[in-house]
Amino acid sequence: MAKNVYDFTEGGREMAGLLGGKGAGLAEMTKMGLPVPPGFTVTTEACRHYLRTGTEPGGLRREIEKHLAALEHTAGRRLGDVHEPLLLSVRSGGRNSMPGMMETVLDIGLTDATVRGLAETARQERFAYDSYRRLLQMYGTTVLGLDRGLFDGALHRMKADRGLTDDAGLDAADLTGLVEVYKALIRSATGADFPQDPREQLYEAIRAVFRSWNSERARLYRRREHIPDDLGTAVNIQMMVFGNYGPDSGTGVAFTRDPATGQRGVYGDYLSGAQGEDVVSGVRNAVPLTELRHLDPASYRALGDFTGLLETHYRDLCDIEFTIERGRLWLLQTRVGKRTAEAAFRIAAQLVDEGLIDEDEALARVTGEQLGRLLFPRFAATGDRPPLARGIPASPGAATGAAVFDSAEAVRRAAAGEKVVLVRRETTPDDLPGMVAAQAVLTSRGGKTSHAAVVARGMGKVCVCGAEQLKVEPALRRFTTSEGTVITEGSVISVDGTNGTVHVGALPLEDSPVAAYFEHGTGDGDLVKAVDRILRRADEVRRMEVRANADTPQDAARARRFGAQGIGLCRTEHMFLGERRRLVEAMILARTDPERRAALDALLPLQRADFTGILEAMDGLPVTIRLLDPPLHEFLPDRTELTAALAAAEARGETPDPHATALLAAVNRMHEANPMLGLRGVRLALVAPGLIAMQVRAIAEAVAERHAAGGDPRPEIMVPLVASELELHLVKTEIKRVLAEVAAETGAVTGCPIGTMIELPRAALTAGRIAEEAEFFSYGTNDLTQTVWGFSRDDVEAAFFPAYLEKGIFDTSPFETLDTQGVGRMIEIATAEGRAVRPDLETGVCGEHGGDPASVRFFHHAGLDYVSCSPFRVPVARLEAARASVMVIQAAPAGRFSGGVPGQG
Amino acid sequence: MAKNVYDFTEGGREMAGLLGGKGAGLAEMTKMGLPVPPGFTVTTEACRHYLRTGTEPGGLRREIEKHLAALEHTAGRRLGDVHEPLLLSVRSGGRNSMPGMMETVLDIGLTDATVRGLAETARQERFAYDSYRRLLQMYGTTVLGLDRGLFDGALHRMKADRGLTDDAGLDAADLTGLVEVYKALIRSATGADFPQDPREQLYEAIRAVFRSWNSERARLYRRREHIPDDLGTAVNIQMMVFGNYGPDSGTGVAFTRDPATGQRGVYGDYLSGAQGEDVVSGVRNAVPLTELRHLDPASYRALGDFTGLLETHYRDLCDIEFTIERGRLWLLQTRVGKRTAEAAFRIAAQLVDEGLIDEDEALARVTGEQLGRLLFPRFAATGDRPPLARGIPASPGAATGAAVFDSAEAVRRAAAGEKVVLVRRETTPDDLPGMVAAQAVLTSRGGKTSHAAVVARGMGKVCVCGAEQLKVEPALRRFTTSEGTVITEGSVISVDGTNGTVHVGALPLEDSPVAAYFEHGTGDGDLVKAVDRILRRADEVRRMEVRANADTPQDAARARRFGAQGIGLCRTEHMFLGERRRLVEAMILARTDPERRAALDALLPLQRADFTGILEAMDGLPVTIRLLDPPLHEFLPDRTELTAALAAAEARGETPDPHATALLAAVNRMHEANPMLGLRGVRLALVAPGLIAMQVRAIAEAVAERHAAGGDPRPEIMVPLVASELELHLVKTEIKRVLAEVAAETGAVTGCPIGTMIELPRAALTAGRIAEEAEFFSYGTNDLTQTVWGFSRDDVEAAFFPAYLEKGIFDTSPFETLDTQGVGRMIEIATAEGRAVRPDLETGVCGEHGGDPASVRFFHHAGLDYVSCSPFRVPVARLEAARASVMVIQAAPAGRFSGGVPGQG
């Protein structure tokens, strides 16, 4: 028969699956000899049995009784003892942290009889009845399923009767009365009395915790976090200890290092004469933990010893909950503590210095996401100036600008050169133009999956959302803070999307010291040293190369400074914007071959200069150049605007401008219902070959120039949007023809690898055939995501991604983190089948996922040769490629999209 | 050592892979004892060896010499004999027919010496020198690679010198002179004399035929027809026989039945005193074969006997090439003959009656494509009226209308209610509106893959293209025939897209007797009987069910008459057009929940009535109803038009119409860059659930009504555009909620299967998970093709499909015939993984491919349960599903898209 209950003395940290995270931590501390209130854990397996069958596993009660007897023995008190009753806490705790999602019942064991014993033992009648009142309420809501409002209402009425606003004003007599009211409430709502049998309380509480695994909010939470539904929760039954006995008691949280900066030393908060829930509810202000040195020097010393032991034991920053009951220190929970990005790097480097971890483990202790945050600009120290408001940090970075309250105003002011911050209650697709125009977006409603948050992240704009203290009144063109400060339109505010704060005025912006270090090689602070040390190790251990997406010599040079080992995507369409748009327009409008050729001839030297500059900046490293990809009509004016302008001119009786008329005819002829899926990429190359012939010639001539200058140019030509091998074959024939032509003219060797993007499902599904033509594959994960999901990125992020994230259909946009089940599977198929045909096939990624941490880890495990990302993300990719190399694949909480992203979930 | 050469007495029809189709047929006839000029075949394997290594297989010459000696013995003449020389033909012949793509050299063996012998033996000097001249030319171009123009030019000059326009006017002396000129040409172009060694001629000709396998045109042809490049051609070396000795000689083609009607009897053409190439070049007019009865009764009788033997032997209509040399009949080739659709059905039924084939083989003898052609309306018998012109039958059916010469005029007249035929030299995307407006499209340029052909087929419009005799002059608004008939704008013409003819005036249209038979159950001609008989057998043997796509009770009833076993796709969006668009608009523009609800409430009874009617028409059979799929903005006016109208109104200083302004705001808000990939399908259901709740309620209430009326309604609810299982789970929960609600209200059982479309790659790739929620899968192959290839159908068919077809990237539009490698592979993955999770998962297809013959066969082999297609295509699908069931999978010429469509290629 399975063992369903483990005493804290029996378990350990490695048993989190069976005992939950909390139970495993309590057992580990018990094993270490630390002062943990005695108790035991009912396993997740017992919970699963209960949820599956509706009944407890056979023998569970017998086991619990056995452990309870041991607990009573250790505690020296008995459950239900009317003189000195043992009280119990019954707390949930699954494998994964699910804060606040499941239930807890404290003070189990109080009855009409034992409450008097407690009052006497504690010599505090008020404390005893306050505890009983709390039990009644928790039991009523958690076990009996009553509405919390019933209890709150009664409490509120009592305070009103006494003319009080604060619970603390209620005296023992009031609370005794409240206990009677609560008992009556339970009786009338359920038809039965609150159970006076402490064992009934205990068993019902355990079952209620079991059931809470399947509460609506817990299911929703798991769906969003992609925690499997079939794990179940453990139940921790533990002797209650009380920090609220009086001034010699208290409760607090301790960190073994400063979680904000990584500084060594004991950090945390302490609240004397209080219970844990009081800290959380913020009824009173806690003091810095260092104060405890004066309040209770013995406990402070002990706490220092214990935290030191725990940190050495866990070899990491720990966060510890503790309670002091009448001068005696108890540890109630420990876990590896959360920390800021900055602290993470400092601590990892420190732990290596201290010999607690090796350099590879240091890689596991920091994340690309943290490094990414360190690269954004931030506000210079704000001093102690309190923020105007705090909201949810939804899209990182820092920005200042004039507050504006609608999209039109944002566009108007931005067009006039002013920096603006768009402030809305919440955003809708109508606000898109304003979001584009603004430096930052601030909303008073909505969370990380709100429209504002999702769209701002997609655009890389700073965003703070859900700043609920703010009253936003667009009609009055102002917002008001909870302190009553009024900010009117045009006032400058500062928004910090990394920490979620909003300040009045323009805070001075400073570059990230880490970014400055990459950019200029300067800076020698602790943080820069820690980052540098960890990235050096990363470069030693990673298998995948990291390249950058860069379209200009400037970007190429920056990418190199950030550690890029080449360019994985050089987009040539960006070279046709601005002044050159006129030439492209001329090419499109050309009515004869000579006109067309003249336009192309004018573009050639410009394009050649582009390539020469980029090849020079990346001398000796590969530069993957993608031939023109977008539909040509993208270079023409907007159809609706042009039509409306001509219609208006006609209505005014004006003679139509012949150029505009010709343009409109071309725009109409080239109009596409779904340009994403239209005449672009290789299709354009096949239907209108002159353009790519010009591009290839520009590349070949640039190579010849660089060779002549003694350089080492290494271009690779990439054909976009291929769906079948024959497309690539035909275009490759044309490319080779032009290369040979230029070679003959210049005498230079201008050959270079020719490959393709794999960005359509069909390309992935026929990769074996395509590999016969392609020397390399570059996965275009943006378009592949669009076609695999049937998502037009331009449309869906604003239209329904917030709802999809809210419903848990995905937990991150598949445009941010690769969908491994769909898009990832395509990549795995293509890589396997491509390599089967061409074993030395080079494979890489040039979509934006190349700089996303979880995606980079997937690409490592998929066996790709490199990732390519924006220059700014190169360090992130270097780090994550290394982490993927050194980290053991965890039995991960099923990854994103419920798929199997290996590595950290 | 491999055997490289087979005498005609050694081979047989089953050896087409090794001996090519022609060689196998010659061997078969030889084996049957029919009079075939003796000869032998060099294998395709020898060709492959040559192409691989550049040298002939070891021992090939020795083998050829051995067979040549035997041939000389049989013929009683020797190669190179100066008195009575043996002449040889050297003809290519691969496994697949590739007409005109590879080379032939006739009259091998003629030299300066033997030509005199031939002249004497034949007692026809002109004939001998004409043959020599032909050999020099064929050898010069084929073997020596000289330009044909060289020879044609010399011939032309000689005729000009003699004042002649016709080759026939050249006498023996002229031809003797021409031979000298040709020999000089060869000498000056190659630096060597024309070889006077007949063996050198023979071996060089064989090598030239080998090489011709890889000529540019042959490669292009194979690419288009998707014939593998590595098969190679066989070479047939055969004694020459001559139909041009004189009036007792001749050549002809015979069919064992009438290939136009299927009528029993000998049909064909005969040309006396002529060679085969003269028939092809159309120099003289052939006479009906029955004339041979008078010209040469003995040969006619013999031919009748032989064709009878061949038909019985091949158990099918054969077409036979023959030559009569001085009263002696020789058979030069036989193959199973091509026939019209009508003939195919009649012949198949006749052969069953005659006991030559069984009913299952009859299924193999007809195709769905033929049956499809029989279902189109056609012109009543045109009498003997010659057509105005003939072109390429590019899109079947028949239509009449006024000729118009540009798109604008087509639109103008059609809007006024006139039927028009758009006549253009060729069409471009600019002609699209005119093509939509026209009944038929007629062009003077371009083939089956031209823009006009591709787009018309996509629209189901009648089209004849490439009618090159027509001179189309849009500027003069007329076209002129080769006879000089002028047709001006507005004149009525009749276009037959099934046979490619164009007539002046409105020919009377008649329904297809086969369609009429399905529609009304009437008709008892031969053809109807044959079709009926074959389809009855088809229904007995097919495994797959056939359903129809139908959105109205009328279509449902028709589908049933055409043999549909239910509705596989009932599109609800079509129910929101016309009058009801106003209600949908009201729903979209609603600013409050009550307004929105009112619009939905008004739609409910209309929608319920739709479903009641359809469920009644399909009583007892499944009706798969798809919830609303398209983006809502499709129900609103066009953005560009509306913007222009409002801009014009503003320019005129008018007060803007508030309704139009509100509409434009909604249109702008809902505008999507790529609506195909936007807010539609299940996404709409999740973001705006009121609409589908109304639809589900309408279904449930319709079911209750039908139950109350004693009916047997069997709806199935289908959720479109699902990409992940959770989407389906959430919508299914909502559907079940509404079904339960209506069940509670009506007391009727309203449960029904709930399934999904698999129309996105991600749905196919995660089919295992989706099958946990879905009770059925219906493959939406239209959207799946769009997303797998990244093709927007609205855009690509006109923009670049003609070029793609031309280049051989595909040989049929993937929207017509399923792309098995990409889309088909997705279907195979999804079916396997879905069934692994849910073994009784029902799978079907509801894209247009469900009515395409090759695709239906693929679906059969992929193991699907049903296909669904337009009512009109139901008989085609029934037939093809049966053919797939009974036909042995052929070692197919790699199927369309080089994939493995089993069955007929």
PDB file of N, CA and C in Angstrom, chain B residues 340-392:
ATOM      1  N   THR B 340     -13.397  10.549 -76.677  1.00  0.00           N
ATOM      2  CA  THR B 340     -14.145  11.597 -75.982  1.00  0.00           C
ATOM      3  C   THR B 340     -14.763  10.996 -74.718  1.00  0.00           C
ATOM      4  N   ALA B 341     -15.247  11.896 -73.880  1.00  0.00           N
ATOM      5  CA  ALA B 341     -15.873  11.463 -72.632  1.00  0.00           C
ATOM      6  C   ALA B 341     -17.078  10.561 -72.923  1.00  0.00           C
ATOM      7  N   GLU B 342     -17.871  11.003 -73.872  1.00  0.00           N
ATOM      8  CA  GLU B 342     -19.074  10.267 -74.258  1.00  0.00           C
ATOM      9  C   GLU B 342     -18.709   8.861 -74.726  1.00  0.00           C
ATOM     10  N   ALA B 343     -17.692   8.787 -75.589  1.00  0.00           N
ATOM     11  CA  ALA B 343     -17.257   7.500 -76.113  1.00  0.00           C
ATOM     12  C   ALA B 343     -16.723   6.606 -75.005  1.00  0.00           C
ATOM     13  N   ALA B 344     -16.025   7.221 -74.053  1.00  0.00           N
ATOM     14  CA  ALA B 344     -15.432   6.421 -72.992  1.00  0.00           C
ATOM     15  C   ALA B 344     -16.504   5.637 -72.251  1.00  0.00           C
ATOM     16  N   PHE B 345     -17.608   6.318 -71.899  1.00  0.00           N
ATOM     17  CA  PHE B 345     -18.658   5.628 -71.143  1.00  0.00           C
ATOM     18  C   PHE B 345     -19.353   4.580 -72.001  1.00  0.00           C
ATOM     19  N   ARG B 346     -19.649   4.958 -73.252  1.00  0.00           N
ATOM     20  CA  ARG B 346     -20.321   3.991 -74.131  1.00  0.00           C
ATOM     21  C   ARG B 346     -19.455   2.761 -74.338  1.00  0.00           C
ATOM     22  N   ILE B 347     -18.156   2.983 -74.620  1.00  0.00           N
ATOM     23  CA  ILE B 347     -17.268   1.853 -74.911  1.00  0.00           C
ATOM     24  C   ILE B 347     -17.121   0.950 -73.693  1.00  0.00           C
ATOM     25  N   ALA B 348     -16.971   1.582 -72.515  1.00  0.00           N
ATOM     26  CA  ALA B 348     -16.812   0.768 -71.303  1.00  0.00           C
ATOM     27  C   ALA B 348     -18.032  -0.138 -71.120  1.00  0.00           C
ATOM     28  N   ALA B 349     -19.236   0.422 -71.324  1.00  0.00           N
ATOM     29  CA  ALA B 349     -20.450  -0.378 -71.158  1.00  0.00           C
ATOM     30  C   ALA B 349     -20.528  -1.468 -72.231  1.00  0.00           C
ATOM     31  N   GLN B 350     -20.175  -1.110 -73.467  1.00  0.00           N
ATOM     32  CA  GLN B 350     -20.185  -2.107 -74.557  1.00  0.00           C
ATOM     33  C   GLN B 350     -19.244  -3.267 -74.255  1.00  0.00           C
ATOM     34  N   LEU B 351     -18.042  -2.939 -73.760  1.00  0.00           N
ATOM     35  CA  LEU B 351     -17.047  -3.987 -73.517  1.00  0.00           C
ATOM     36  C   LEU B 351     -17.525  -4.936 -72.418  1.00  0.00           C
ATOM     37  N   VAL B 352     -18.265  -4.378 -71.443  1.00  0.00           N
ATOM     38  CA  VAL B 352     -18.849  -5.262 -70.430  1.00  0.00           C
ATOM     39  C   VAL B 352     -19.873  -6.183 -71.098  1.00  0.00           C
ATOM     40  N   ASP B 353     -20.742  -5.578 -71.945  1.00  0.00           N
ATOM     41  CA  ASP B 353     -21.741  -6.381 -72.662  1.00  0.00           C
ATOM     42  C   ASP B 353     -21.086  -7.473 -73.494  1.00  0.00           C
ATOM     43  N   GLU B 354     -19.962  -7.122 -74.097  1.00  0.00           N
ATOM     44  CA  GLU B 354     -19.295  -8.074 -74.964  1.00  0.00           C
ATOM     45  C   GLU B 354     -18.476  -9.095 -74.184  1.00  0.00           C
ATOM     46  N   GLY B 355     -18.476  -8.954 -72.852  1.00  0.00           N
ATOM     47  CA  GLY B 355     -17.762  -9.922 -72.030  1.00  0.00           C
ATOM     48  C   GLY B 355     -16.261  -9.742 -72.043  1.00  0.00           C
ATOM     49  N   LEU B 356     -15.784  -8.638 -72.618  1.00  0.00           N
ATOM     50  CA  LEU B 356     -14.334  -8.448 -72.671  1.00  0.00           C
ATOM     51  C   LEU B 356     -13.769  -7.970 -71.345  1.00  0.00           C
ATOM     52  N   ILE B 357     -14.560  -7.195 -70.622  1.00  0.00           N
ATOM     53  CA  ILE B 357     -14.083  -6.704 -69.314  1.00  0.00           C
ATOM     54  C   ILE B 357     -15.215  -6.874 -68.315  1.00  0.00           C
ATOM     55  N   ASP B 358     -14.869  -6.868 -67.019  1.00  0.00           N
ATOM     56  CA  ASP B 358     -15.932  -6.934 -66.016  1.00  0.00           C
ATOM     57  C   ASP B 358     -16.284  -5.519 -65.558  1.00  0.00           C
ATOM     58  N   GLU B 359     -17.253  -5.421 -64.678  1.00  0.00           N
ATOM     59  CA  GLU B 359     -17.752  -4.098 -64.301  1.00  0.00           C
ATOM     60  C   GLU B 359     -16.699  -3.264 -63.565  1.00  0.00           C
ATOM     61  N   ASP B 360     -15.848  -3.914 -62.789  1.00  0.00           N
ATOM     62  CA  ASP B 360     -14.818  -3.155 -62.095  1.00  0.00           C
ATOM     63  C   ASP B 360     -13.805  -2.583 -63.065  1.00  0.00           C
ATOM     64  N   GLU B 361     -13.525  -3.386 -64.120  1.00  0.00           N
ATOM     65  CA  GLU B 361     -12.582  -2.842 -65.094  1.00  0.00           C
ATOM     66  C   GLU B 361     -13.228  -1.689 -65.858  1.00  0.00           C
ATOM     67  N   ALA B 362     -14.540  -1.758 -66.031  1.00  0.00           N
ATOM     68  CA  ALA B 362     -15.233  -0.640 -66.683  1.00  0.00           C
ATOM     69  C   ALA B 362     -15.005   0.646 -65.892  1.00  0.00           C
ATOM     70  N   LEU B 363     -14.965   0.533 -64.563  1.00  0.00           N
ATOM     71  CA  LEU B 363     -14.707   1.707 -63.724  1.00  0.00           C
ATOM     72  C   LEU B 363     -13.328   2.290 -64.016  1.00  0.00           C
ATOM     73  N   ALA B 364     -12.388   1.408 -64.304  1.00  0.00           N
ATOM     74  CA  ALA B 364     -11.029   1.881 -64.579  1.00  0.00           C
ATOM     75  C   ALA B 364     -10.950   2.556 -65.945  1.00  0.00           C
ATOM     76  N   ARG B 365     -11.927   2.259 -66.820  1.00  0.00           N
ATOM     77  CA  ARG B 365     -11.862   2.754 -68.205  1.00  0.00           C
ATOM     78  C   ARG B 365     -12.457   4.138 -68.387  1.00  0.00           C
ATOM     79  N   VAL B 366     -13.131   4.639 -67.377  1.00  0.00           N
ATOM     80  CA  VAL B 366     -13.708   5.984 -67.476  1.00  0.00           C
ATOM     81  C   VAL B 366     -13.102   6.793 -66.336  1.00  0.00           C
ATOM     82  N   THR B 367     -13.162   8.124 -66.450  1.00  0.00           N
ATOM     83  CA  THR B 367     -12.584   8.957 -65.403  1.00  0.00           C
ATOM     84  C   THR B 367     -13.613   9.969 -64.917  1.00  0.00           C
ATOM     85  N   GLY B 368     -13.381  10.432 -63.736  1.00  0.00           N
ATOM     86  CA  GLY B 368     -14.249  11.458 -63.185  1.00  0.00           C
ATOM     87  C   GLY B 368     -14.183  12.723 -64.021  1.00  0.00           C
ATOM     88  N   GLU B 369     -12.999  12.985 -64.560  1.00  0.00           N
ATOM     89  CA  GLU B 369     -12.836  14.168 -65.386  1.00  0.00           C
ATOM     90  C   GLU B 369     -13.767  14.068 -66.606  1.00  0.00           C
ATOM     91  N   GLN B 370     -13.865  12.861 -67.203  1.00  0.00           N
ATOM     92  CA  GLN B 370     -14.773  12.660 -68.340  1.00  0.00           C
ATOM     93  C   GLN B 370     -16.224  12.826 -67.914  1.00  0.00           C
ATOM     94  N   LEU B 371     -16.566  12.228 -66.782  1.00  0.00           N
ATOM     95  CA  LEU B 371     -17.943  12.358 -66.308  1.00  0.00           C
ATOM     96  C   LEU B 371     -18.276  13.820 -66.049  1.00  0.00           C
ATOM     97  N   GLY B 372     -17.298  14.546 -65.465  1.00  0.00           N
ATOM     98  CA  GLY B 372     -17.500  15.969 -65.200  1.00  0.00           C
ATOM     99  C   GLY B 372     -17.828  16.712 -66.483  1.00  0.00           C
ATOM    100  N   ARG B 373     -17.130  16.385 -67.560  1.00  0.00           N
ATOM    101  CA  ARG B 373     -17.382  17.079 -68.827  1.00  0.00           C
ATOM    102  C   ARG B 373     -18.787  16.799 -69.334  1.00  0.00           C
ATOM    103  N   LEU B 374     -19.274  15.555 -69.066  1.00  0.00           N
ATOM    104  CA  LEU B 374     -20.609  15.194 -69.553  1.00  0.00           C
ATOM    105  C   LEU B 374     -21.721  15.924 -68.811  1.00  0.00           C
ATOM    106  N   LEU B 375     -21.369  16.554 -67.670  1.00  0.00           N
ATOM    107  CA  LEU B 375     -22.413  17.191 -66.870  1.00  0.00           C
ATOM    108  C   LEU B 375     -22.649  18.650 -67.255  1.00  0.00           C
ATOM    109  N   PHE B 376     -21.747  19.206 -68.068  1.00  0.00           N
ATOM    110  CA  PHE B 376     -21.917  20.609 -68.456  1.00  0.00           C
ATOM    111  C   PHE B 376     -23.004  20.746 -69.519  1.00  0.00           C
ATOM    112  N   PRO B 377     -23.684  21.894 -69.547  1.00  0.00           N
ATOM    113  CA  PRO B 377     -24.575  22.147 -70.676  1.00  0.00           C
ATOM    114  C   PRO B 377     -23.736  22.204 -71.944  1.00  0.00           C
ATOM    115  N   ARG B 378     -24.369  21.977 -73.069  1.00  0.00           N
ATOM    116  CA  ARG B 378     -23.611  22.044 -74.319  1.00  0.00           C
ATOM    117  C   ARG B 378     -24.517  22.615 -75.389  1.00  0.00           C
ATOM    118  N   PHE B 379     -23.913  22.907 -76.503  1.00  0.00           N
ATOM    119  CA  PHE B 379     -24.735  23.417 -77.592  1.00  0.00           C
ATOM    120  C   PHE B 379     -25.448  22.254 -78.253  1.00  0.00           C
ATOM    121  N   ALA B 380     -26.714  22.490 -78.616  1.00  0.00           N
ATOM    122  CA  ALA B 380     -27.429  21.486 -79.401  1.00  0.00           C
ATOM    123  C   ALA B 380     -26.658  21.300 -80.703  1.00  0.00           C
ATOM    124  N   ALA B 381     -26.870  20.177 -81.353  1.00  0.00           N
ATOM    125  CA  ALA B 381     -26.119  19.856 -82.572  1.00  0.00           C
ATOM    126  C   ALA B 381     -26.022  21.094 -83.455  1.00  0.00           C
ATOM    127  N   THR B 382     -24.786  21.397 -83.899  1.00  0.00           N
ATOM    128  CA  THR B 382     -24.583  22.609 -84.694  1.00  0.00           C
ATOM    129  C   THR B 382     -24.790  22.338 -86.163  1.00  0.00           C
ATOM    130  N   GLY B 383     -25.283  21.163 -86.478  1.00  0.00           N
ATOM    131  CA  GLY B 383     -25.384  20.792 -87.891  1.00  0.00           C
ATOM    132  C   GLY B 383     -23.984  20.753 -88.454  1.00  0.00           C
ATOM    133  N   ASP B 384     -23.846  21.164 -89.675  1.00  0.00           N
ATOM    134  CA  ASP B 384     -22.521  21.130 -90.264  1.00  0.00           C
ATOM    135  C   ASP B 384     -21.889  22.505 -90.302  1.00  0.00           C
ATOM    136  N   ARG B 385     -22.565  23.441 -89.604  1.00  0.00           N
ATOM    137  CA  ARG B 385     -22.037  24.796 -89.636  1.00  0.00           C
ATOM    138  C   ARG B 385     -20.595  24.811 -89.148  1.00  0.00           C
ATOM    139  N   PRO B 386     -19.659  25.248 -89.976  1.00  0.00           N
ATOM    140  CA  PRO B 386     -18.277  25.278 -89.514  1.00  0.00           C
ATOM    141  C   PRO B 386     -18.106  26.370 -88.467  1.00  0.00           C
ATOM    142  N   PRO B 387     -17.248  26.138 -87.493  1.00  0.00           N
ATOM    143  CA  PRO B 387     -17.040  27.179 -86.479  1.00  0.00           C
ATOM    144  C   PRO B 387     -16.333  28.379 -87.069  1.00  0.00           C
ATOM    145  N   LEU B 388     -16.536  29.537 -86.393  1.00  0.00           N
ATOM    146  CA  LEU B 388     -15.788  30.752 -86.733  1.00  0.00           C
ATOM    147  C   LEU B 388     -14.305  30.520 -86.520  1.00  0.00           C
ATOM    148  N   ALA B 389     -14.032  29.814 -85.412  1.00  0.00           N
ATOM    149  CA  ALA B 389     -12.625  29.604 -85.049  1.00  0.00           C
ATOM    150  C   ALA B 389     -12.552  28.436 -84.096  1.00  0.00           C
ATOM    151  N   ARG B 390     -11.350  27.892 -83.996  1.00  0.00           N
ATOM    152  CA  ARG B 390     -11.070  26.874 -83.001  1.00  0.00           C
ATOM    153  C   ARG B 390      -9.915  27.355 -82.115  1.00  0.00           C
ATOM    154  N   GLY B 391     -10.051  27.080 -80.830  1.00  0.00           N
ATOM    155  CA  GLY B 391      -8.947  27.419 -79.925  1.00  0.00           C
ATOM    156  C   GLY B 391      -8.745  26.268 -78.971  1.00  0.00           C
ATOM    157  N   ILE B 392      -8.096  26.556 -77.896  1.00  0.00           N
ATOM    158  CA  ILE B 392      -7.826  25.528 -76.896  1.00  0.00           C
ATOM    159  C   ILE B 392      -8.982  25.501 -75.896  1.00  0.00           C
TER     160      ILE B 392
END
